[in-house]
């Protein structure tokens, strides 16, 4: 059955002084996930949010809490984020050896959470190979991680298609593909047509004059492109 593209607003771009209202707004507007960008000042230069915020967020929303760990030591921190209420834990392949990546995914699954693995723009897609048969989601970064409000890196849609092909080849038909960075009304159709299922939006939603409308506009534009691509593929 056709699953519409889902939007995962990144609260890094939200109004921290009115976070509760922003969460209620994205929930009412039809967001699928809430995306939480955890940065440690080492894996990326920026330092953002962590466990205490996730705990309060989880208590305040029924949205899927999608935790994007941009940190050097995910194996140490995964249990903290699971205890705080993460529904989906997203680790970067670059922060782990292949064996550690396998271990991280197993740790997340054993705790009953969904596991995702993320790729920076220059990391070969093959870095996901050790776990691509069992991932719930792969995250293709379309900017260098670290900051919201950057421009989409052209060609990221080709990486989405490559990840989709590798997941299919590994027999993982249910794996979602998420894209993160510079996604808005213009870029969402590109990645959705290439096979993206979940689109992270920071500035395109929260910095828009009407954030709820922006969320719905990006989602609709992505869905139109995805349906057209699917129809083209079947023709
Ligand atoms: C970047 C973060 C993104 C970012 C998205 O490192 O992972 O989630 O906040 O923001 P926009 O959509 O503004 O690029
Ligand atoms: Zn992110």
Short mmCIF file of C-alpha atoms and ligand atoms in Angstrom, two decimals:
data_model
loop_
_atom_site.label_atom_id
_atom_site.label_comp_id
_atom_site.label_asym_id
_atom_site.label_seq_id
_atom_site.Cartn_x
_atom_site.Cartn_y
_atom_site.Cartn_z
CA UNK A 1 0.00 0.00 0.00
CA UNK A 2 1.26 3.49 -0.84
CA UNK A 3 2.77 5.28 2.14
CA UNK A 4 2.89 9.07 1.86
CA UNK A 5 6.17 10.89 2.40
CA UNK A 6 6.50 11.93 6.04
CA UNK A 7 7.97 15.17 7.35
CA UNK A 8 10.28 15.17 10.35
CA UNK A 9 10.65 18.78 11.52
CA UNK A 10 14.02 19.39 13.18
CA UNK A 11 13.56 21.28 16.43
CA UNK A 12 17.05 22.73 16.05
CA UNK A 13 15.28 25.46 14.05
CA UNK A 14 12.36 25.82 16.49
CA UNK A 15 11.79 28.67 18.92
CA UNK A 16 13.31 27.27 22.14
CA UNK A 17 11.44 29.85 24.20
CA UNK A 18 8.17 28.46 22.83
CA UNK A 19 9.10 24.86 22.18
CA UNK A 20 5.87 23.39 23.53
CA UNK A 21 3.80 25.50 21.15
CA UNK A 22 6.06 24.60 18.22
CA UNK A 23 5.71 20.87 18.95
CA UNK A 24 1.92 21.16 19.22
CA UNK A 25 1.92 23.07 15.92
CA UNK A 26 3.88 20.44 13.96
CA UNK A 27 1.77 17.68 15.47
CA UNK A 28 -1.46 19.41 14.41
CA UNK A 29 0.01 20.13 10.96
CA UNK A 30 0.56 16.42 10.33
CA UNK A 31 4.27 15.83 11.02
CA UNK A 32 5.23 12.17 11.12
CA UNK A 33 8.29 12.42 13.34
CA UNK A 34 9.99 15.01 15.49
CA UNK A 35 13.72 15.14 14.66
CA UNK A 36 16.12 15.85 17.50
CA UNK A 37 19.64 16.89 16.50
CA UNK A 38 22.10 15.88 19.19
CA UNK A 39 25.56 17.44 18.62
CA UNK A 40 28.53 17.03 20.94
CA UNK A 41 31.00 19.69 19.80
CA UNK A 42 33.41 16.94 18.67
CA UNK A 43 31.83 14.89 15.88
CA UNK A 44 30.52 18.23 14.63
CA UNK A 45 31.61 21.70 15.81
CA UNK A 46 28.20 22.64 17.18
CA UNK A 47 26.83 21.68 20.60
CA UNK A 48 23.07 21.39 20.89
CA UNK A 49 20.62 19.35 22.95
CA UNK A 50 20.52 16.07 24.84
CA UNK A 51 18.86 13.75 27.31
CA UNK A 52 16.98 16.20 29.61
CA UNK A 53 15.29 17.86 26.65
CA UNK A 54 14.36 14.53 25.05
CA UNK A 55 12.75 13.37 28.32
CA UNK A 56 10.47 16.40 28.45
CA UNK A 57 9.74 16.26 24.74
CA UNK A 58 8.74 12.59 24.93
CA UNK A 59 6.29 13.37 27.73
CA UNK A 60 4.75 16.17 25.69
CA UNK A 61 4.20 14.56 22.28
CA UNK A 62 2.90 11.42 20.63
CA UNK A 63 5.11 12.00 17.57
CA UNK A 64 7.87 9.49 16.85
CA UNK A 65 10.98 10.84 18.61
CA UNK A 66 13.72 10.52 15.99
CA UNK A 67 17.10 11.09 17.63
CA UNK A 68 19.96 11.97 15.27
CA UNK A 69 23.19 11.38 17.18
CA UNK A 70 26.01 13.52 15.78
CA UNK A 71 28.42 12.45 18.49
CA UNK A 72 31.77 10.67 18.74
CA UNK A 73 30.74 8.00 21.24
CA UNK A 74 27.34 6.60 20.26
CA UNK A 75 27.94 3.22 21.90
CA UNK A 76 28.25 4.90 25.30
CA UNK A 77 25.33 7.23 24.79
CA UNK A 78 22.72 5.02 23.08
CA UNK A 79 21.30 3.64 26.38
CA UNK A 80 20.88 7.17 27.73
CA UNK A 81 18.78 8.24 24.77
CA UNK A 82 16.75 5.03 24.80
CA UNK A 83 15.98 5.53 28.50
CA UNK A 84 14.98 9.13 27.79
CA UNK A 85 12.32 8.01 25.29
CA UNK A 86 13.85 7.77 21.82
CA UNK A 87 11.65 5.77 19.44
CA UNK A 88 14.25 5.77 16.70
CA UNK A 89 18.00 6.10 17.27
CA UNK A 90 20.11 7.28 14.39
CA UNK A 91 23.90 6.72 14.59
CA UNK A 92 26.53 7.99 12.16
CA UNK A 93 28.53 5.34 10.31
CA UNK A 94 31.60 7.63 10.46
CA UNK A 95 31.63 7.51 14.27
CA UNK A 96 31.91 3.71 14.37
CA UNK A 97 33.92 0.84 12.94
CA UNK A 98 31.94 -1.73 10.94
CA UNK A 99 31.83 -4.05 13.98
CA UNK A 100 30.74 -1.22 16.24
CA UNK A 101 27.99 -0.27 13.79
CA UNK A 102 26.65 -3.83 13.95
CA UNK A 103 26.84 -3.67 17.73
CA UNK A 104 25.05 -0.29 17.89
CA UNK A 105 22.16 -1.52 15.74
CA UNK A 106 21.85 -4.68 17.86
CA UNK A 107 21.87 -2.62 21.07
CA UNK A 108 19.08 -0.37 19.76
CA UNK A 109 16.98 -3.32 18.57
CA UNK A 110 17.43 -5.24 21.83
CA UNK A 111 15.98 -2.23 23.65
CA UNK A 112 12.88 -2.39 21.43
CA UNK A 113 13.69 0.76 19.45
CA UNK A 114 14.02 1.35 15.75
CA UNK A 115 17.57 1.65 14.43
CA UNK A 116 18.84 4.02 11.77
CA UNK A 117 22.30 4.74 10.41
CA UNK A 118 23.39 8.02 8.88
CA UNK A 119 25.89 8.94 6.18
CA UNK A 120 27.67 12.27 5.80
CA UNK A 121 27.64 13.56 2.19
CA UNK A 122 31.14 12.29 1.32
CA UNK A 123 30.91 8.87 2.98
CA UNK A 124 30.59 5.98 0.52
CA UNK A 125 27.14 4.41 0.62
CA UNK A 126 28.86 1.05 1.12
CA UNK A 127 29.54 2.09 4.74
CA UNK A 128 25.99 0.92 5.49
CA UNK A 129 26.60 -2.56 4.06
CA UNK A 130 27.28 -4.30 7.41
CA UNK A 131 23.76 -3.40 8.64
CA UNK A 132 21.68 -2.53 5.59
CA UNK A 133 19.79 -5.84 5.75
CA UNK A 134 18.42 -4.98 9.23
CA UNK A 135 18.15 -1.19 9.43
CA UNK A 136 14.73 0.35 10.00
CA UNK A 137 15.93 3.54 8.36
CA UNK A 138 18.97 4.97 6.58
CA UNK A 139 19.70 8.68 6.74
CA UNK A 140 21.30 10.35 3.75
CA UNK A 141 22.72 13.72 4.82
CA UNK A 142 22.30 16.35 2.13
CA UNK A 143 24.47 18.91 3.96
CA UNK A 144 27.57 18.48 6.13
CA UNK A 145 26.12 17.87 9.59
CA UNK A 146 26.45 20.60 12.20
CA UNK A 147 24.08 23.42 11.39
CA UNK A 148 20.57 24.09 10.17
CA UNK A 149 19.85 26.49 7.35
CA UNK A 150 22.51 25.22 4.92
CA UNK A 151 21.94 24.66 1.18
CA UNK A 152 21.12 21.21 -0.18
CA UNK A 153 24.15 19.55 -1.81
CA UNK A 154 23.29 18.81 -5.45
CA UNK A 155 23.41 15.13 -6.31
CA UNK A 156 22.25 13.93 -2.87
CA UNK A 157 19.20 12.47 -4.63
CA UNK A 158 21.52 10.09 -6.50
CA UNK A 159 22.82 8.85 -3.16
CA UNK A 160 19.23 8.24 -2.04
CA UNK A 161 18.63 6.08 -5.12
CA UNK A 162 21.88 4.21 -4.43
CA UNK A 163 20.90 3.48 -0.83
CA UNK A 164 17.46 2.30 -1.98
CA UNK A 165 19.04 -0.05 -4.52
CA UNK A 166 21.45 -1.50 -1.96
CA UNK A 167 18.65 -2.08 0.57
CA UNK A 168 16.59 -3.88 -2.07
CA UNK A 169 19.59 -5.99 -3.06
CA UNK A 170 20.06 -6.93 0.61
CA UNK A 171 16.40 -8.00 0.84
CA UNK A 172 15.39 -5.12 3.14
CA UNK A 173 12.19 -3.95 1.46
CA UNK A 174 10.81 -2.17 4.53
CA UNK A 175 13.78 0.12 5.28
CA UNK A 176 12.84 3.80 5.20
CA UNK A 177 15.15 6.38 3.70
CA UNK A 178 15.42 9.74 5.40
CA UNK A 179 17.07 12.82 3.94
CA UNK A 180 18.37 15.65 6.12
CA UNK A 181 19.69 19.07 5.18
CA UNK A 182 18.41 21.90 3.01
CA UNK A 183 15.09 20.21 2.29
CA UNK A 184 12.23 22.50 1.28
CA UNK A 185 9.62 22.89 -1.42
CA UNK A 186 12.23 22.86 -4.24
CA UNK A 187 14.49 20.04 -3.06
CA UNK A 188 11.88 17.73 -1.48
CA UNK A 189 10.55 16.56 -4.87
CA UNK A 190 14.07 15.61 -6.02
CA UNK A 191 14.77 13.30 -3.09
CA UNK A 192 11.22 11.95 -2.91
CA UNK A 193 11.37 10.95 -6.58
CA UNK A 194 14.65 9.16 -5.82
CA UNK A 195 13.03 7.11 -3.05
CA UNK A 196 13.11 9.17 0.15
CA UNK A 197 10.34 8.33 2.66
CA UNK A 198 11.06 10.77 5.49
CA UNK A 199 12.21 14.36 5.01
CA UNK A 200 13.85 16.34 7.78
CA UNK A 201 12.97 20.02 7.59
CA UNK A 202 14.45 22.64 9.89
CA UNK A 203 14.39 26.14 8.51
CA UNK A 204 11.91 25.33 5.72
CA UNK A 205 9.27 24.73 8.38
CA UNK A 206 10.15 26.72 11.49
CA UNK A 207 11.45 29.85 9.76
CA UNK A 208 8.52 30.03 7.33
CA UNK A 209 5.90 32.76 7.83
CA UNK A 210 3.27 30.01 8.25
CA UNK A 211 5.14 26.92 9.50
CA UNK A 212 2.14 24.57 9.43
CA UNK A 213 1.37 25.52 5.84
CA UNK A 214 5.06 25.15 4.90
CA UNK A 215 5.15 21.64 6.36
CA UNK A 216 2.07 20.64 4.38
CA UNK A 217 3.35 22.28 1.20
CA UNK A 218 6.68 20.45 1.34
CA UNK A 219 4.92 17.17 2.10
CA UNK A 220 2.49 17.61 -0.78
CA UNK A 221 5.25 18.58 -3.25
CA UNK A 222 7.26 15.51 -2.23
CA UNK A 223 4.27 13.21 -2.55
CA UNK A 224 3.39 14.44 -6.04
CA UNK A 225 6.98 13.78 -7.17
CA UNK A 226 7.11 10.38 -5.54
CA UNK A 227 3.82 9.24 -7.04
CA UNK A 228 4.95 10.46 -10.47
CA UNK A 229 8.24 8.57 -10.12
CA UNK A 230 6.43 5.42 -9.05
CA UNK A 231 3.98 5.70 -11.95
CA UNK A 232 6.90 6.25 -14.35
CA UNK A 233 8.72 3.23 -12.95
CA UNK A 234 5.69 1.01 -13.45
CA UNK A 235 4.98 2.23 -16.99
C1 LIG B 1 22.21 19.28 10.42
C2 LIG B 1 21.02 18.65 11.11
C3 LIG B 1 19.75 18.91 10.40
C4 LIG B 1 19.36 20.36 10.33
C5 LIG B 1 18.28 20.53 9.28
O1 LIG B 1 23.37 18.79 10.96
O2 LIG B 1 21.19 17.25 11.18
O3 LIG B 1 18.70 18.13 10.96
O4 LIG B 1 18.92 20.86 11.54
O5 LIG B 1 18.03 21.88 9.10
P1 LIG B 1 17.65 22.48 7.66
O6 LIG B 1 16.43 21.75 7.19
O7 LIG B 1 17.43 23.93 7.94
O8 LIG B 1 18.83 22.21 6.75
ZN1 LIG B 2 19.45 15.96 11.71
#
